[in-house]
Amino acid sequence: MSEEAEEVKRLLSFKKRIEKRIEKLELELKELHSILESVNSVLLAKGFKRAELVKKPEAPPSMEEAVQIVSVPTLKPETAPTSEFKEVIPLKRSSGELLANLYVGDNFLRVVLAEDKNFNVNTPPFNQFLVERVLAKMQQKDGELVKAGKLKPEQIFTYNILRDGDLIREIHIKNFDAERLRELKSSIKWTLEKMYEKMVKS
């Protein structure tokens, strides 16, 4: 047998081992999702707010999708030029205290957090709710539409979180409709209110 044939044989054997390993990990992941769902059900039954928990898990994204889920460069905030946006929506607490400003443009949303508040990326429920259950879910849904040929790749929902160390400064969002804008507005406001409550108590 030639060296080339031997190499092909080794590669095929290696490929089979990888496929078996992937299959084993996928089964393990499904079991963990099932366990997590059961834990969440118990917590909900004990009175925890649904939005603060991870809801029923969906199929995990592919490796390509996972890489696209969030990009977090470390940048300092800049003043958003209002001329580029058709609407500015202030997000305030019931007391009138400003949490953030939403600059709405043509299929582009720039969320600029209040400079006098240090919203930390690790403060719940930012990652657990806003990122995982709102932003990533919208992106994953669009990714499925692209695969089905119902949406062009350049039309997929994308978001980018700008930070200064662990402090969130801005969130940039592209490709959304009026319905998603309403959901984003309410979800971002709710998240920042809960984060601020934890910040004040700590």
Short mmCIF file of C-alpha atoms in Angstrom, two decimals:
data_model
loop_
_atom_site.label_atom_id
_atom_site.label_comp_id
_atom_site.label_asym_id
_atom_site.label_seq_id
_atom_site.Cartn_x
_atom_site.Cartn_y
_atom_site.Cartn_z
CA MET A 1 0.00 0.00 0.00
CA SER A 2 1.34 3.45 -0.97
CA GLU A 3 2.16 6.13 1.58
CA GLU A 4 -0.73 8.25 0.28
CA ALA A 5 -3.18 5.39 0.80
CA GLU A 6 -1.84 4.82 4.31
CA GLU A 7 -2.30 8.53 5.10
CA VAL A 8 -5.88 8.46 3.83
CA LYS A 9 -6.56 5.39 5.97
CA ARG A 10 -5.16 7.13 9.07
CA LEU A 11 -7.20 10.25 8.38
CA LEU A 12 -10.40 8.22 7.97
CA SER A 13 -9.73 6.48 11.27
CA PHE A 14 -9.06 9.83 12.96
CA LYS A 15 -12.26 11.26 11.43
CA LYS A 16 -14.33 8.41 12.89
CA ARG A 17 -12.86 8.98 16.36
CA ILE A 18 -13.71 12.68 16.16
CA GLU A 19 -17.28 11.94 15.03
CA LYS A 20 -17.78 9.54 17.94
CA ARG A 21 -16.39 12.10 20.38
CA ILE A 22 -18.73 14.79 19.01
CA GLU A 23 -21.71 12.46 19.28
CA LYS A 24 -20.83 11.68 22.90
CA LEU A 25 -20.46 15.37 23.80
CA GLU A 26 -23.76 16.25 22.10
CA LEU A 27 -25.57 13.61 24.13
CA GLU A 28 -23.97 14.88 27.32
CA LEU A 29 -24.96 18.45 26.44
CA LYS A 30 -28.58 17.42 25.87
CA GLU A 31 -28.62 15.73 29.27
CA LEU A 32 -27.23 18.87 30.94
CA HIS A 33 -29.87 21.03 29.23
CA SER A 34 -32.55 18.66 30.52
CA ILE A 35 -31.18 18.90 34.06
CA LEU A 36 -30.99 22.69 33.81
CA GLU A 37 -34.60 22.85 32.68
CA SER A 38 -35.65 20.80 35.71
CA VAL A 39 -33.69 23.07 38.08
CA ASN A 40 -35.29 26.17 36.51
CA SER A 41 -38.75 24.64 36.93
CA VAL A 42 -38.10 24.08 40.64
CA LEU A 43 -36.80 27.64 41.08
CA LEU A 44 -39.80 29.10 39.27
CA ALA A 45 -42.10 27.09 41.49
CA LYS A 46 -40.39 28.66 44.50
CA GLY A 47 -41.24 32.17 43.33
CA PHE A 48 -38.23 33.35 41.31
CA LYS A 49 -38.94 35.81 38.53
CA ARG A 50 -39.04 34.06 35.18
CA ALA A 51 -36.97 36.72 33.37
CA GLU A 52 -34.03 36.13 35.72
CA LEU A 53 -33.83 32.47 34.82
CA VAL A 54 -32.72 30.72 31.68
CA LYS A 55 -35.90 29.50 30.06
CA LYS A 56 -36.35 26.29 28.15
CA PRO A 57 -33.02 25.69 26.38
CA GLU A 58 -32.88 25.62 22.63
CA ALA A 59 -30.53 23.68 20.40
CA PRO A 60 -27.00 25.00 20.91
CA PRO A 61 -25.61 27.11 18.03
CA SER A 62 -23.03 25.69 15.68
CA MET A 63 -19.37 26.60 16.12
CA GLU A 64 -19.68 29.25 13.38
CA GLU A 65 -22.73 30.79 15.06
CA ALA A 66 -21.16 30.69 18.51
CA VAL A 67 -18.23 32.78 17.31
CA GLN A 68 -20.68 35.43 16.06
CA ILE A 69 -22.75 35.61 19.24
CA VAL A 70 -20.98 38.61 20.75
CA SER A 71 -17.98 40.77 20.09
CA VAL A 72 -16.72 42.72 23.09
CA PRO A 73 -13.93 45.18 22.32
CA THR A 74 -12.64 47.48 25.04
CA LEU A 75 -13.51 51.01 23.98
CA LYS A 76 -14.23 54.27 25.73
CA PRO A 77 -17.61 55.93 25.15
CA GLU A 78 -18.12 58.71 22.67
CA THR A 79 -20.94 61.21 22.45
CA ALA A 80 -23.52 59.95 19.96
CA PRO A 81 -24.08 62.50 17.16
CA THR A 82 -27.83 63.07 17.07
CA SER A 83 -27.76 64.08 13.39
CA GLU A 84 -27.22 60.44 12.39
CA PHE A 85 -30.35 59.28 14.22
CA LYS A 86 -34.03 59.91 13.62
CA GLU A 87 -35.08 59.41 17.24
CA VAL A 88 -33.56 59.54 20.72
CA ILE A 89 -35.34 57.52 23.42
CA PRO A 90 -34.27 58.12 27.04
CA LEU A 91 -34.64 55.10 29.32
CA LYS A 92 -35.43 56.28 32.83
CA ARG A 93 -36.36 54.77 36.18
CA SER A 94 -39.76 55.58 37.67
CA SER A 95 -37.94 58.25 39.74
CA GLY A 96 -36.87 59.97 36.52
CA GLU A 97 -33.23 58.93 36.85
CA LEU A 98 -31.59 58.33 33.47
CA LEU A 99 -30.31 54.82 32.76
CA ALA A 100 -29.42 55.11 29.07
CA ASN A 101 -30.25 56.83 25.80
CA LEU A 102 -31.37 54.88 22.76
CA TYR A 103 -30.30 56.50 19.49
CA VAL A 104 -32.48 55.00 16.76
CA GLY A 105 -31.27 55.27 13.17
CA ASP A 106 -32.11 53.60 9.90
CA ASN A 107 -31.97 49.94 10.95
CA PHE A 108 -29.31 50.80 13.53
CA LEU A 109 -29.62 51.22 17.27
CA ARG A 110 -26.98 52.75 19.53
CA VAL A 111 -27.53 52.30 23.27
CA VAL A 112 -25.40 54.75 25.26
CA LEU A 113 -25.45 54.02 28.99
CA ALA A 114 -25.59 56.88 31.48
CA GLU A 115 -22.06 58.12 32.18
CA ASP A 116 -22.73 58.59 35.90
CA LYS A 117 -23.54 54.90 36.38
CA ASN A 118 -21.02 52.10 36.19
CA PHE A 119 -22.93 49.15 34.77
CA ASN A 120 -20.69 46.09 35.13
CA VAL A 121 -20.96 43.37 32.49
CA ASN A 122 -20.91 40.74 35.26
CA THR A 123 -23.93 42.19 37.11
CA PRO A 124 -27.09 40.07 36.65
CA PRO A 125 -29.24 39.91 34.67
CA PHE A 126 -27.15 41.45 31.85
CA ASN A 127 -25.56 38.28 30.48
CA GLN A 128 -28.16 35.84 31.77
CA PHE A 129 -31.16 37.69 30.34
CA LEU A 130 -30.34 40.50 27.92
CA VAL A 131 -27.45 38.82 26.11
CA GLU A 132 -28.43 35.14 26.23
CA ARG A 133 -32.22 35.33 26.15
CA VAL A 134 -32.79 38.42 23.99
CA LEU A 135 -29.85 39.42 21.80
CA ALA A 136 -28.34 35.99 21.13
CA LYS A 137 -31.80 34.48 20.64
CA MET A 138 -32.68 37.06 17.96
CA GLN A 139 -29.37 36.42 16.21
CA GLN A 140 -29.82 32.66 16.38
CA LYS A 141 -33.32 32.91 14.93
CA ASP A 142 -32.03 34.97 11.99
CA GLY A 143 -29.20 32.49 11.51
CA GLU A 144 -31.78 29.73 11.08
CA LEU A 145 -33.68 31.87 8.54
CA VAL A 146 -30.46 32.37 6.57
CA LYS A 147 -29.86 28.61 6.50
CA ALA A 148 -33.42 28.11 5.28
CA GLY A 149 -32.88 30.66 2.51
CA LYS A 150 -35.50 33.03 3.93
CA LEU A 151 -33.07 35.79 4.88
CA LYS A 152 -29.93 37.19 3.30
CA PRO A 153 -26.72 36.89 5.37
CA GLU A 154 -26.26 40.68 5.39
CA GLN A 155 -29.74 41.06 6.95
CA ILE A 156 -29.01 38.95 10.03
CA PHE A 157 -29.49 40.56 13.44
CA THR A 158 -26.14 41.58 14.92
CA TYR A 159 -25.00 43.28 18.09
CA ASN A 160 -21.77 44.56 19.56
CA ILE A 161 -21.10 45.39 23.22
CA LEU A 162 -18.54 48.11 23.83
CA ARG A 163 -16.77 48.04 27.19
CA ASP A 164 -14.20 49.91 29.17
CA GLY A 165 -12.75 47.00 31.11
CA ASP A 166 -15.78 45.35 32.78
CA LEU A 167 -17.92 48.48 32.46
CA ILE A 168 -20.53 48.52 29.71
CA ARG A 169 -20.46 51.76 27.74
CA GLU A 170 -22.51 51.16 24.61
CA ILE A 171 -24.46 48.48 22.75
CA HIS A 172 -24.67 48.68 18.96
CA ILE A 173 -27.46 46.74 17.24
CA LYS A 174 -28.22 46.30 13.52
CA ASN A 175 -31.00 44.72 11.47
CA PHE A 176 -34.26 44.84 13.43
CA ASP A 177 -37.90 45.68 12.72
CA ALA A 178 -40.43 47.75 14.68
CA GLU A 179 -41.53 44.74 16.76
CA ARG A 180 -37.98 43.89 17.75
CA LEU A 181 -37.28 47.53 18.55
CA ARG A 182 -40.15 47.52 21.05
CA GLU A 183 -38.86 44.30 22.60
CA LEU A 184 -35.30 45.64 22.74
CA LYS A 185 -36.43 48.87 24.37
CA SER A 186 -38.40 47.11 27.13
CA SER A 187 -35.77 44.37 27.65
CA ILE A 188 -32.87 46.84 27.90
CA LYS A 189 -34.77 49.09 30.30
CA TRP A 190 -35.81 46.16 32.52
CA THR A 191 -32.25 44.81 32.56
CA LEU A 192 -30.68 48.15 33.48
CA GLU A 193 -33.25 48.76 36.22
CA LYS A 194 -32.48 45.38 37.80
CA MET A 195 -28.73 45.93 37.46
CA TYR A 196 -29.00 49.38 39.07
CA GLU A 197 -31.01 47.96 41.98
CA LYS A 198 -28.23 45.44 42.65
CA MET A 199 -25.58 48.17 42.32
CA VAL A 200 -27.33 50.37 44.89
CA LYS A 201 -27.74 47.50 47.36
CA SER A 202 -24.13 46.35 47.10
#
